[in-house]
XYZ file of C-alpha atoms in Angstrom:
367
model
C 107.605 162.878 112.418
C 111.130 163.065 113.808
C 110.389 160.263 116.265
C 109.334 157.976 113.410
C 112.550 158.699 111.509
C 114.612 158.037 114.619
C 112.792 154.710 115.167
C 113.482 153.759 111.517
C 117.187 154.529 111.945
C 117.410 152.612 115.219
C 116.125 149.310 113.784
C 119.001 148.777 111.251
C 121.518 149.650 113.976
C 119.952 147.050 116.309
C 120.062 144.423 113.548
C 123.736 145.070 112.853
C 124.470 144.976 116.550
C 122.648 141.653 116.942
C 124.645 140.070 114.140
C 127.888 141.405 115.607
C 126.972 139.881 118.950
C 126.081 136.560 117.288
C 129.306 136.452 115.323
C 131.278 137.346 118.449
C 129.641 134.526 120.423
C 130.303 132.027 117.641
C 133.933 133.101 117.411
C 134.297 132.942 121.163
C 133.112 129.318 121.304
C 134.458 128.160 117.949
C 136.139 125.169 119.592
C 132.664 123.762 120.220
C 132.076 123.672 116.450
C 135.363 121.806 115.976
C 134.064 119.136 118.354
C 130.405 118.892 117.330
C 130.711 119.024 113.533
C 133.191 116.127 113.162
C 131.083 114.033 115.544
C 127.970 114.869 113.511
C 129.795 113.917 110.301
C 130.906 110.550 111.701
C 127.402 109.778 113.015
C 125.866 110.802 109.680
C 128.322 108.595 107.806
C 127.520 105.618 110.061
C 123.794 106.231 109.577
C 124.094 106.671 105.787
C 126.286 103.598 105.342
C 123.713 101.525 107.215
C 120.974 102.292 104.674
C 120.916 99.723 101.815
C 121.114 100.932 98.233
C 117.844 100.881 96.308
C 117.137 100.937 92.581
C 114.081 102.249 90.792
C 112.608 100.897 87.563
C 109.860 102.854 85.805
C 107.481 101.607 83.125
C 105.145 103.860 81.145
C 102.255 102.705 79.000
C 99.266 104.338 77.365
C 95.930 102.479 77.293
C 93.435 102.660 74.470
C 90.861 105.355 75.252
C 87.656 104.971 73.283
C 84.476 107.035 73.438
C 80.953 105.796 73.800
C 81.244 102.803 76.125
C 79.447 103.008 79.425
C 78.542 101.105 82.511
C 79.165 97.379 82.287
C 82.888 96.796 82.178
C 83.703 99.843 84.312
C 81.171 98.859 86.940
C 82.499 95.303 86.965
C 86.067 96.467 87.423
C 85.129 98.867 90.215
C 82.866 96.492 92.126
C 85.461 93.721 91.995
C 87.701 95.821 94.219
C 85.024 97.290 96.460
C 84.645 100.627 94.700
C 81.165 102.048 94.235
C 80.872 104.431 91.325
C 77.211 105.249 91.891
C 74.275 104.968 89.551
C 74.719 108.470 88.266
C 78.047 107.760 86.676
C 78.073 108.138 82.949
C 80.608 108.679 80.292
C 83.143 106.504 78.564
C 86.308 104.507 79.017
C 88.358 107.657 79.557
C 87.567 107.334 83.263
C 88.802 103.731 83.584
C 92.529 104.582 83.908
C 91.788 106.463 87.134
C 90.974 103.086 88.682
C 94.324 101.501 87.806
C 96.147 102.736 90.960
C 93.303 101.316 93.069
C 93.697 98.009 91.263
C 97.469 97.882 91.844
C 96.966 98.809 95.521
C 94.365 96.098 96.106
C 95.259 93.137 98.304
C 94.318 90.676 95.540
C 96.773 92.276 93.125
C 99.601 92.426 95.673
C 99.204 88.800 96.708
C 99.187 87.768 93.045
C 102.825 88.916 92.947
C 103.899 86.529 95.719
C 104.659 83.617 93.385
C 106.696 85.516 90.764
C 110.094 83.884 90.297
C 113.058 86.236 90.771
C 116.806 86.053 91.218
C 119.473 88.620 92.013
C 121.581 90.257 89.339
C 124.766 88.721 90.721
C 123.248 85.410 91.783
C 121.671 82.339 90.235
C 119.462 81.275 93.153
C 115.836 81.427 92.029
C 113.099 82.122 94.582
C 109.612 83.569 94.812
C 109.169 87.280 95.319
C 107.515 86.457 98.654
C 110.564 84.540 99.929
C 112.888 87.208 98.604
C 111.110 89.976 100.512
C 110.877 87.818 103.622
C 114.430 86.453 103.803
C 116.729 88.281 101.371
C 116.071 91.945 102.082
C 118.849 93.910 103.741
C 117.847 96.195 106.605
C 119.698 98.924 108.549
C 121.700 97.722 111.534
C 119.432 99.569 113.961
C 116.396 97.682 112.632
C 118.199 94.387 113.176
C 119.156 95.476 116.681
C 115.573 96.454 117.518
C 114.243 93.146 116.138
C 116.804 91.198 118.159
C 115.808 93.034 121.350
C 112.090 92.416 120.783
C 112.721 88.753 119.951
C 114.763 88.377 123.129
C 112.118 90.069 125.275
C 108.926 88.691 123.744
C 110.048 85.652 121.762
C 109.558 84.830 118.059
C 105.886 85.341 117.265
C 106.081 84.794 113.499
C 103.096 83.019 111.951
C 103.958 79.553 110.588
C 100.447 78.495 109.541
C 100.988 78.615 105.798
C 103.649 77.999 103.228
C 103.991 81.622 102.166
C 103.270 82.198 98.493
C 101.843 78.711 97.895
C 98.948 78.968 100.333
C 97.282 82.374 100.040
C 93.747 82.988 101.207
C 92.956 86.623 100.439
C 89.956 86.427 102.749
C 92.167 85.578 105.729
C 95.859 86.339 105.317
C 98.374 85.354 107.954
C 100.352 88.011 109.827
C 103.387 87.196 107.722
C 101.466 87.480 104.447
C 99.840 90.720 105.596
C 103.277 92.121 106.397
C 104.665 91.137 102.975
C 101.721 92.597 101.052
C 102.175 95.867 102.965
C 105.876 95.847 102.086
C 104.907 95.426 98.428
C 102.599 98.423 98.808
C 105.622 100.518 99.831
C 107.722 99.273 96.898
C 105.271 99.437 93.976
C 103.577 102.631 92.827
C 101.094 103.321 90.045
C 100.117 106.763 88.848
C 97.870 107.922 85.998
C 98.164 111.283 84.268
C 94.673 112.772 84.324
C 95.204 114.582 81.016
C 97.026 112.051 78.856
C 96.025 108.874 80.780
C 99.623 107.670 80.599
C 100.148 105.002 83.276
C 103.428 105.154 85.198
C 104.451 102.074 87.168
C 107.458 102.419 89.476
C 109.134 99.622 91.423
C 111.812 100.151 94.066
C 114.083 97.321 95.145
C 117.523 96.638 96.548
C 118.465 94.609 93.460
C 118.280 96.259 89.996
C 117.343 93.051 88.149
C 114.531 92.238 90.555
C 113.237 95.814 90.292
C 113.025 95.452 86.503
C 111.527 91.940 86.731
C 108.746 93.030 89.089
C 108.047 96.192 87.062
C 107.602 94.096 83.922
C 105.414 91.599 85.804
C 103.224 94.336 87.273
C 102.782 95.828 83.800
C 101.741 92.458 82.328
C 99.434 91.619 85.233
C 97.811 95.046 85.056
C 97.173 94.628 81.334
C 95.811 91.119 81.874
C 93.582 92.182 84.773
C 92.162 95.118 82.824
C 91.668 92.999 79.701
C 89.839 90.310 81.685
C 87.485 92.810 83.298
C 86.899 94.793 80.124
C 86.065 91.665 78.134
C 84.192 89.697 80.821
C 80.709 90.484 79.430
C 81.779 89.805 75.838
C 83.372 86.493 76.906
C 80.089 85.397 78.511
C 78.271 86.232 75.262
C 80.784 84.268 73.179
C 80.496 81.232 75.461
C 76.681 81.430 75.269
C 76.660 81.594 71.470
C 79.221 78.796 71.280
C 76.811 76.594 73.248
C 73.922 77.563 70.963
C 76.107 76.998 67.903
C 77.062 73.494 69.062
C 73.402 72.621 69.673
C 72.278 74.112 66.346
C 75.027 72.280 64.487
C 74.075 68.986 66.136
C 70.382 69.507 65.304
C 71.190 70.454 61.690
C 73.418 67.424 61.164
C 70.753 65.138 62.663
C 68.036 66.641 60.421
C 70.329 66.303 57.401
C 71.082 62.678 58.244
C 67.392 61.824 58.748
C 66.389 63.461 55.468
C 69.186 61.800 53.511
C 68.490 58.379 55.025
C 64.741 58.617 54.339
C 65.271 59.820 50.766
C 67.781 57.063 49.975
C 65.452 54.304 51.176
C 62.276 55.602 49.557
C 63.372 56.735 46.091
C 60.965 54.510 44.150
C 58.051 54.649 46.552
C 55.116 56.697 45.277
C 52.855 56.557 48.330
C 51.433 59.885 49.442
C 52.269 59.177 53.087
C 55.905 58.670 52.138
C 56.018 61.898 50.141
C 54.359 63.718 53.021
C 56.974 62.430 55.456
C 59.730 63.448 53.043
C 58.284 66.965 52.808
C 58.148 67.158 56.581
C 61.788 66.110 56.901
C 62.783 68.562 54.192
C 60.989 71.400 56.020
C 62.660 70.418 59.295
C 66.029 70.396 57.541
C 65.395 73.894 56.193
C 64.453 75.208 59.647
C 67.514 73.657 61.278
C 69.745 75.013 58.505
C 68.293 78.499 58.980
C 68.755 78.298 62.774
C 72.305 77.012 62.288
C 73.155 79.910 59.936
C 71.655 82.506 62.301
C 73.520 81.210 65.358
C 76.766 81.021 63.351
C 76.314 84.684 62.364
C 75.603 85.648 66.003
C 78.705 83.781 67.161
C 80.858 85.602 64.619
C 79.370 88.928 65.766
C 80.019 88.063 69.442
C 83.634 87.130 68.680
C 84.051 90.412 66.801
C 82.586 92.276 69.792
C 85.021 90.490 72.103
C 87.923 91.603 69.947
C 86.537 95.140 69.884
C 86.256 95.230 73.683
C 89.824 93.995 74.160
C 91.873 97.077 75.139
C 95.169 97.896 73.480
C 98.195 99.197 75.380
C 101.127 101.096 73.928
C 104.378 100.638 75.854
C 106.013 104.056 75.991
C 108.864 103.033 78.287
C 109.578 99.316 78.815
C 111.166 97.831 81.914
C 114.961 98.057 81.882
C 117.490 97.119 84.533
C 118.649 100.358 86.239
C 122.391 100.915 86.277
C 122.525 103.549 89.005
C 121.033 103.526 92.466
C 118.145 105.882 93.200
C 118.770 106.128 96.949
C 120.197 106.887 99.421
C 122.116 110.073 98.693
C 124.765 109.722 101.377
C 126.372 113.081 100.614
C 123.058 114.885 101.158
C 122.480 112.989 104.392
C 125.894 114.026 105.737
C 125.384 117.647 104.700
C 121.943 117.722 106.323
C 123.236 116.287 109.582
C 126.124 118.775 109.695
C 123.786 121.670 108.921
C 121.442 120.629 111.729
C 124.430 120.182 114.067
C 125.637 123.682 113.150
C 122.209 125.176 113.856
C 121.880 123.267 117.123
C 125.350 124.302 118.267
C 124.666 127.935 117.385
C 121.367 127.871 119.291
C 123.151 126.369 122.310
C 125.827 129.082 122.202
C 123.205 131.844 122.010
C 121.373 130.309 124.970
C 124.522 129.928 127.065
C 125.597 133.513 126.348
C 122.160 134.802 127.334
C 121.444 136.624 124.066
C 118.243 134.865 123.068
C 115.948 137.788 123.896
C 118.218 140.242 122.175
C 118.340 138.269 118.946
C 114.559 137.850 119.029
C 114.105 141.600 119.442
C 112.618 141.266 122.922
C 115.389 143.095 124.718
C 116.425 146.663 124.056
C 119.777 146.319 125.838
C 122.921 145.855 123.804
C 126.259 144.452 124.842
């Protein structure tokens, strides 16, 4: 029992002794801190100043969520982007918003942004988003240095086969186009709240106006893409009934013309054959009129269904030009570098003084 108490009393004494030794070593070599920390601060400042400012624009919208629809439109949307939902999937449109991030991350969606016209906040030069990302983006000095070295060693291997945004084949993109669409994937983010189904679209860019422009464009394209897929089946039905309506109208007008023409030219004729032909034309007119009325009613119903299938979106937070940068935080970068330099210097001092084992509790000797 006494030995346990003694062991318990020894441990706090060893801890205090270890800290005294550490503090003594740090004080002994304090000049090293005066050398390392300023150097770390200067290097951190150079690194932080080399990172371009970026701005973030966020758009929030809530889609219409309706119960009772299944299958068709959801399956069409999923299959269009290579997503298999399986035959056992059931439910309603509440699941559709979970596919929106996949849609925004698809190659087809990213390449559709290539041709958007943009210009800087402090400039009037208009260009495509593709050309802006390819030629106008600022990069850290070390990236430029690395690119210059690789170009010098291996030559310029950029792909010149296409005219950028004007010639896009999603089946076979060029290296340059593949690079740009991957860059877009790192700048545009889409997230859906699983509980409220609120869609959050975030765009990061070095220019605040371009960030807001692309965020607004992504929002509009997303709404248009979803609307097109949700209403694709209803649009086919409307087009089908429009064709039937045009044919029925043409047949009705022809039957009406034939009946009117025959009646006008045989008003005073009392022959049974003439009356029989008139009855036949009158019956044909009635059938064509009935068919015309039925198809017209079906067309109206199909158009109403199309309007019903068209989703509604509520814009909770529209795109606005950000006034403050979102990154980088140069003060945090400098503090982090100095903290790491302090830790590294302290570890070096402990190693040089030979007190590593003691501080780790592996040595029972004390100075």
